[in-house]
Coordinates of C-alpha atoms and ligand atoms in Angstrom, one line a residue:
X1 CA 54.6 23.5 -51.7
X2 CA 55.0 21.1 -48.2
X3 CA 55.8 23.1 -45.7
X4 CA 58.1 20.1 -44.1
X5 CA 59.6 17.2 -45.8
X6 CA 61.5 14.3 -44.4
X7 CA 63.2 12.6 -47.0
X8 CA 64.6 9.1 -45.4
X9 CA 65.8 10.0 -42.3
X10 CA 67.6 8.0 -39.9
X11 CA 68.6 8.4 -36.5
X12 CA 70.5 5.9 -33.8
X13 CA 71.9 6.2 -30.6
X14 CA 74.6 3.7 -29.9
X15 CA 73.7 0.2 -31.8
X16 CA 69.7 1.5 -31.3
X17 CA 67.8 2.6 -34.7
X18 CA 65.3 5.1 -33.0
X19 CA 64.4 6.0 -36.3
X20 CA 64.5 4.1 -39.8
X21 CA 63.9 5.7 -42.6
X22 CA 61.3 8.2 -42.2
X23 CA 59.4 9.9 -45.4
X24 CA 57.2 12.4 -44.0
X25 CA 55.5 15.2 -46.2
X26 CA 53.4 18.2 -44.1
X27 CA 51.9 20.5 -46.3
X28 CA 51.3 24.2 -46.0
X29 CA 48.2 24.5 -43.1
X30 CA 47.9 20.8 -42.3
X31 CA 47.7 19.7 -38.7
X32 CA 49.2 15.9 -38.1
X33 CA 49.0 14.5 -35.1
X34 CA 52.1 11.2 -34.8
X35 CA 51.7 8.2 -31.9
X36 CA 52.7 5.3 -31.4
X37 CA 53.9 3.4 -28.0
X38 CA 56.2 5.3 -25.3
X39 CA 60.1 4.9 -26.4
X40 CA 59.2 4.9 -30.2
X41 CA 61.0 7.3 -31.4
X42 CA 58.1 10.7 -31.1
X43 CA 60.1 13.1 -29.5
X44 CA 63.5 12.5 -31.1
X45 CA 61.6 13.3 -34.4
X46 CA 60.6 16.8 -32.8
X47 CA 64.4 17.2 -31.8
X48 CA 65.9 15.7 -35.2
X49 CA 63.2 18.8 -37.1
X50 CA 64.0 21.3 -35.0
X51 CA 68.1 20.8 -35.2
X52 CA 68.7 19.9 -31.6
X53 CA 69.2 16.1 -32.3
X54 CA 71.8 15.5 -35.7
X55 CA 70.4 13.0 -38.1
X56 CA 72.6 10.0 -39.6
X57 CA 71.3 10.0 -42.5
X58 CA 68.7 11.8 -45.2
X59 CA 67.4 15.0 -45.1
X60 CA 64.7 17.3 -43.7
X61 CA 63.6 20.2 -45.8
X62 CA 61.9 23.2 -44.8
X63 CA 59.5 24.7 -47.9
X64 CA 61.8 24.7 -50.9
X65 CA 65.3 24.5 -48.9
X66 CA 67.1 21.5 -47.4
X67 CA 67.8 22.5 -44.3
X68 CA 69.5 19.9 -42.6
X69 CA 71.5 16.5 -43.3
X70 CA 74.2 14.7 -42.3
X71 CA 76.5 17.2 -43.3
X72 CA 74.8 20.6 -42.1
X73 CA 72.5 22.3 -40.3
X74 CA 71.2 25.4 -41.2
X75 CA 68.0 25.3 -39.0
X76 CA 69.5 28.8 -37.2
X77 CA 68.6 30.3 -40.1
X78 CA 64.9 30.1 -39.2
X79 CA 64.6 31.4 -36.6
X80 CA 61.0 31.7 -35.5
X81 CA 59.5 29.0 -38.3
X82 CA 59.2 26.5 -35.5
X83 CA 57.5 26.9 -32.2
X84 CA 57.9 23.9 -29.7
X85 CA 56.5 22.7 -26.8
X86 CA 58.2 20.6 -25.3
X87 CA 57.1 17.7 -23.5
X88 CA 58.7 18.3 -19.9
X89 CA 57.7 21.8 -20.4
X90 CA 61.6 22.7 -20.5
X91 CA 60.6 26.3 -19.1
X92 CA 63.7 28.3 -17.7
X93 CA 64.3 27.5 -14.1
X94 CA 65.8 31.0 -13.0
X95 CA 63.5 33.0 -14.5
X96 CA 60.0 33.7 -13.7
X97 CA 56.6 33.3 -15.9
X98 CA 55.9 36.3 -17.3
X99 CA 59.6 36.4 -19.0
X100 CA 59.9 32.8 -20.0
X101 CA 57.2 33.3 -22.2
X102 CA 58.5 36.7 -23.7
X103 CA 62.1 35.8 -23.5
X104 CA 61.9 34.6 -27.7
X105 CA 60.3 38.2 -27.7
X106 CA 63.2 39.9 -25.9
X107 CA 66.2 38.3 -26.7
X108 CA 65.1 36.8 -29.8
X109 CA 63.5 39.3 -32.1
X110 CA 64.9 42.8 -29.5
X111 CA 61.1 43.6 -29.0
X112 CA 61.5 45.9 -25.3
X113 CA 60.6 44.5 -22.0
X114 CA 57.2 46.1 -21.0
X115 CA 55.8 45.2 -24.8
X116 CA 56.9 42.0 -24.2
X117 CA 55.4 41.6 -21.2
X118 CA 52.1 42.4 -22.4
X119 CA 52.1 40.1 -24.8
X120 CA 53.2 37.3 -22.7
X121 CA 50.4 38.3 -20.3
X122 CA 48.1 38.2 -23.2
X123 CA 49.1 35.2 -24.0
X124 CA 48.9 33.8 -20.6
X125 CA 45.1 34.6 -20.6
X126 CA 45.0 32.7 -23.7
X127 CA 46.2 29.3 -22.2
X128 CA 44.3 29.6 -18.8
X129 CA 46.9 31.7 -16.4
X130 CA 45.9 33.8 -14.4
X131 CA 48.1 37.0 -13.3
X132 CA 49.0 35.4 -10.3
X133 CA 51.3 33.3 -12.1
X134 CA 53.1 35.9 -13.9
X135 CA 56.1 36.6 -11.0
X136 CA 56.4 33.0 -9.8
X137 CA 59.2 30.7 -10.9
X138 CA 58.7 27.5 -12.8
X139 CA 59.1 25.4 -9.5
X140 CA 56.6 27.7 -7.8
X141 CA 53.7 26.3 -10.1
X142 CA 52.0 22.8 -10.8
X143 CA 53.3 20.2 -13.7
X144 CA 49.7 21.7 -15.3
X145 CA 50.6 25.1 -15.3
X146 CA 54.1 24.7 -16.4
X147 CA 52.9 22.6 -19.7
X148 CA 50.7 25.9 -20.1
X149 CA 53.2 28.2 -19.5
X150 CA 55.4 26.3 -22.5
X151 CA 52.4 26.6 -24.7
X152 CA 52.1 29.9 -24.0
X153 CA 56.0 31.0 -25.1
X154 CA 55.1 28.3 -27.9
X155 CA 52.2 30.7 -29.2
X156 CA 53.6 34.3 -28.3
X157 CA 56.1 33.9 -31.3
X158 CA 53.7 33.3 -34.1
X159 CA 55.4 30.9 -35.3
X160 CA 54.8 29.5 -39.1
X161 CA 54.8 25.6 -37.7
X162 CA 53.7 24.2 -34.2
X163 CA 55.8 21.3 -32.8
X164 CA 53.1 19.8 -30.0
X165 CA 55.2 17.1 -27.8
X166 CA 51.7 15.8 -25.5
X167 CA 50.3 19.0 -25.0
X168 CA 47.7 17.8 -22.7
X169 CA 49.6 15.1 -20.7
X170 CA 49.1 16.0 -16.9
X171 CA 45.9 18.1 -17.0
X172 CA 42.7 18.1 -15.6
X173 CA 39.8 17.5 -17.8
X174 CA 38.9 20.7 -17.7
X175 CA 42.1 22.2 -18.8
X176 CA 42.4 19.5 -21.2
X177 CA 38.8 20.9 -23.1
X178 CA 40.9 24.7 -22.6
X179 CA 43.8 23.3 -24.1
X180 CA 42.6 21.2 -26.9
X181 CA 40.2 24.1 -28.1
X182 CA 43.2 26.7 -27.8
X183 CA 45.4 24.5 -29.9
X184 CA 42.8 23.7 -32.6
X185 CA 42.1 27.5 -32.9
X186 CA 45.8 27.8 -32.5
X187 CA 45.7 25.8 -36.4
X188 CA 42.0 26.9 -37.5
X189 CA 42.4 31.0 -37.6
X190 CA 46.0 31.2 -37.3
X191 CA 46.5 28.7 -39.9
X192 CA 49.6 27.5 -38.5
X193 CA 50.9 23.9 -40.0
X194 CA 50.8 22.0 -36.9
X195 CA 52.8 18.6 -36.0
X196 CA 51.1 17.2 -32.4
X197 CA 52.6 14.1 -30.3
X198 CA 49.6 12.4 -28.5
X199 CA 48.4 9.4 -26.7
X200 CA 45.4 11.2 -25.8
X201 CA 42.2 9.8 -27.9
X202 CA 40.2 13.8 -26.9
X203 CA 43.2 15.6 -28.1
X204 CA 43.6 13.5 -31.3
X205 CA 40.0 14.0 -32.2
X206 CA 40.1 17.9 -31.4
X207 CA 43.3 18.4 -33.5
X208 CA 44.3 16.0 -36.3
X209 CA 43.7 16.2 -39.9
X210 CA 45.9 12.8 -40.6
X211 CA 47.5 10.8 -38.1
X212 CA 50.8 8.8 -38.4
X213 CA 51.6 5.6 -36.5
X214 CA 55.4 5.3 -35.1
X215 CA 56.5 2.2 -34.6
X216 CA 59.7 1.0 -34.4
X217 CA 61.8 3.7 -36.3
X218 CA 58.9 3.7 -38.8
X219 CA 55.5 4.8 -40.4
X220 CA 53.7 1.8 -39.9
X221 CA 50.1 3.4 -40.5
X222 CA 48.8 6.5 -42.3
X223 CA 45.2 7.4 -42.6
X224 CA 43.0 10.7 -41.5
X225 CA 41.2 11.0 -38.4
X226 CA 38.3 9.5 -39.6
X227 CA 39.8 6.3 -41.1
X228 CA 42.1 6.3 -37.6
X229 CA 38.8 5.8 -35.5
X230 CA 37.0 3.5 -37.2
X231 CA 40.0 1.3 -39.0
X232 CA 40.2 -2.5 -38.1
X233 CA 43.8 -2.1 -38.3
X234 CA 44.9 -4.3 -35.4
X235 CA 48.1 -2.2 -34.4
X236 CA 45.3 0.9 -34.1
X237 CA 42.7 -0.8 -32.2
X238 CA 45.3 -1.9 -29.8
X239 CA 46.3 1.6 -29.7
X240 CA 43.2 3.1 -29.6
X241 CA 41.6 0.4 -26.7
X242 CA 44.7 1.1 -25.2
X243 CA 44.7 -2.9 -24.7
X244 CA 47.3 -5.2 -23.5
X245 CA 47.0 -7.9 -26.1
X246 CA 47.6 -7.2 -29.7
X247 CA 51.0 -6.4 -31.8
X248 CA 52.5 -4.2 -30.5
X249 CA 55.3 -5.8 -27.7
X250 CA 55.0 -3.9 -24.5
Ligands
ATP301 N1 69.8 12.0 -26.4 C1 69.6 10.7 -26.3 N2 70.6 9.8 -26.2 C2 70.4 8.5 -26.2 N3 69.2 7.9 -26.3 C3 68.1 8.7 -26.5 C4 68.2 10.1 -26.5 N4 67.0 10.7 -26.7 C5 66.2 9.6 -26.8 N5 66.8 8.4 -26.7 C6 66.2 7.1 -26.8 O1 65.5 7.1 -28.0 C7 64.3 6.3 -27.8 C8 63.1 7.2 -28.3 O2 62.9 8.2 -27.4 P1 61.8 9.3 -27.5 O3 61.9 10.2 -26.4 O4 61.7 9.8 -28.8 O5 60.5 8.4 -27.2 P2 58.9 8.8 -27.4 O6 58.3 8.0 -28.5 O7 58.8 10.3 -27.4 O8 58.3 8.2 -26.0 P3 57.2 8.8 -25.0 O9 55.9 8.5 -25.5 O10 57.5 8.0 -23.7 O11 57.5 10.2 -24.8 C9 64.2 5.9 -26.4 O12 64.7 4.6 -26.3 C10 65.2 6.9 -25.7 O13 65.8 6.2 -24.6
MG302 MG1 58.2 11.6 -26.1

């Protein structure tokens, strides 16, 4: 059974069809990694899955169940399937480290405070944080840390699928290796069903099983990681050269 199934779904804002159509199938354990140029349509995808962005039209089904269309949303009733990270962190401003990653813990599933906490701290170890971090406030740590402090409240929950919106965008090379490792362990032993945003060639190759090009509104490309590397395809070559001449319109 897929795990996730997009049956035709459409999304616009205004006049602007930011997605067209999308037939999308992830089954149980897969990891698939989506790009495509900035202002394609990546993220809204995340937010349409998820339940935070209504779709126009079609319908995205979770296992066996269609949980959302035009005409409901039942994505509450899951809570926990999904872990996100979002890709401006979206950590809570007024609340510091340790219990941003512990607050699904807490206020989600009732689990009590100093548990909590040492599972967030746990988990902080995972993604490279160091207990310094743990009583500061968002604003009180780099754009780096904050990404892995998001992964981190991502991970805690054990969620059934990962939603990864550029998990490495805005790390050093070294954290990058960290974070790329952690996230295809993340898949590997946890055998979470993973859907990762990238531009980032390292991250592509340490994560994906198949890759999906967004272009548009729409799947223009489809192939594994393999095929992705070494394909002639000149929207992917473009993509992968990260070259200024080709198809795609900048
Ligand atoms: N809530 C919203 N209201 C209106 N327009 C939106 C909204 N969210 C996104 N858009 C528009 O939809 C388009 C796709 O946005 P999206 O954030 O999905 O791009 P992306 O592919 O993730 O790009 P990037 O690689 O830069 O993150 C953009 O043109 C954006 O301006
Ligand atoms: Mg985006």
């Amino acid at each position: 059974m897929n795990k996730l199934t997009l049956k035709n779904v459409s999304k616009s804002f205004g006049s602007f069809k930011v997605l067209d159509g999308i037939n999308l199938e992830v089954t149980d354990g897969e990891s698939l990694a989506i790009v495509g140029p900035s202002g394609t349509g990546k993220s809204v995808l995340l937010k349409c899955i998820l339940g935070l962005i209504p779709i126009d039209s079609g319908e995205i089904w979770i296992e066996d169940k269609c949980v959302i269309s035009k005409d409901h949303n039942d994505s509450e009733k899951y809570p926990g399937f999904f872990g996100m990270l979002f890709q401006g962190s979206a950590l809570f401003d007024s609340l510091p480290i340790w219990k941003n990653v512990a607050f699904g813990l807490i206020y989600g599933q009732g689990m009590d405070e100093k548990t909590a906490r040492v599972l967030a701290m746990e988990t902080l170890d995972k993604v490279g944080l160091s207990k310094k971090v743990e009583n500061l406030y968002p604003f009180e740590i780099s754009g780096g840390m904050q990404k892995r402090a998001s992964l981190a409240r991502a991970l805690v929950m054990k969620p059934q699928m990962m939603l990864f919106d550029e998990p490495t965008t805005g790390l050093d090379p070294m954290m990058l290796s960290v974070i790329n490792q952690l996230i295809a362990d993340t898949i590997r032993k946890e055998q979470v069903t993973a859907m990762t945003v990238t531009h980032d060639m390292s991250c592509l190759s340490a994560v994906a099983g198949r890759i999906i090009l967004l272009y548009k509104g729409k799947i223009i490309w489809e192939g594994s990681k393999d095929a992705f590397f070494t394909t002639q395809d000149p929207h992917i070559t473009q993509f992968r050269q990260g070259a200024i001449e080709g198809p795609f319109s900048l």
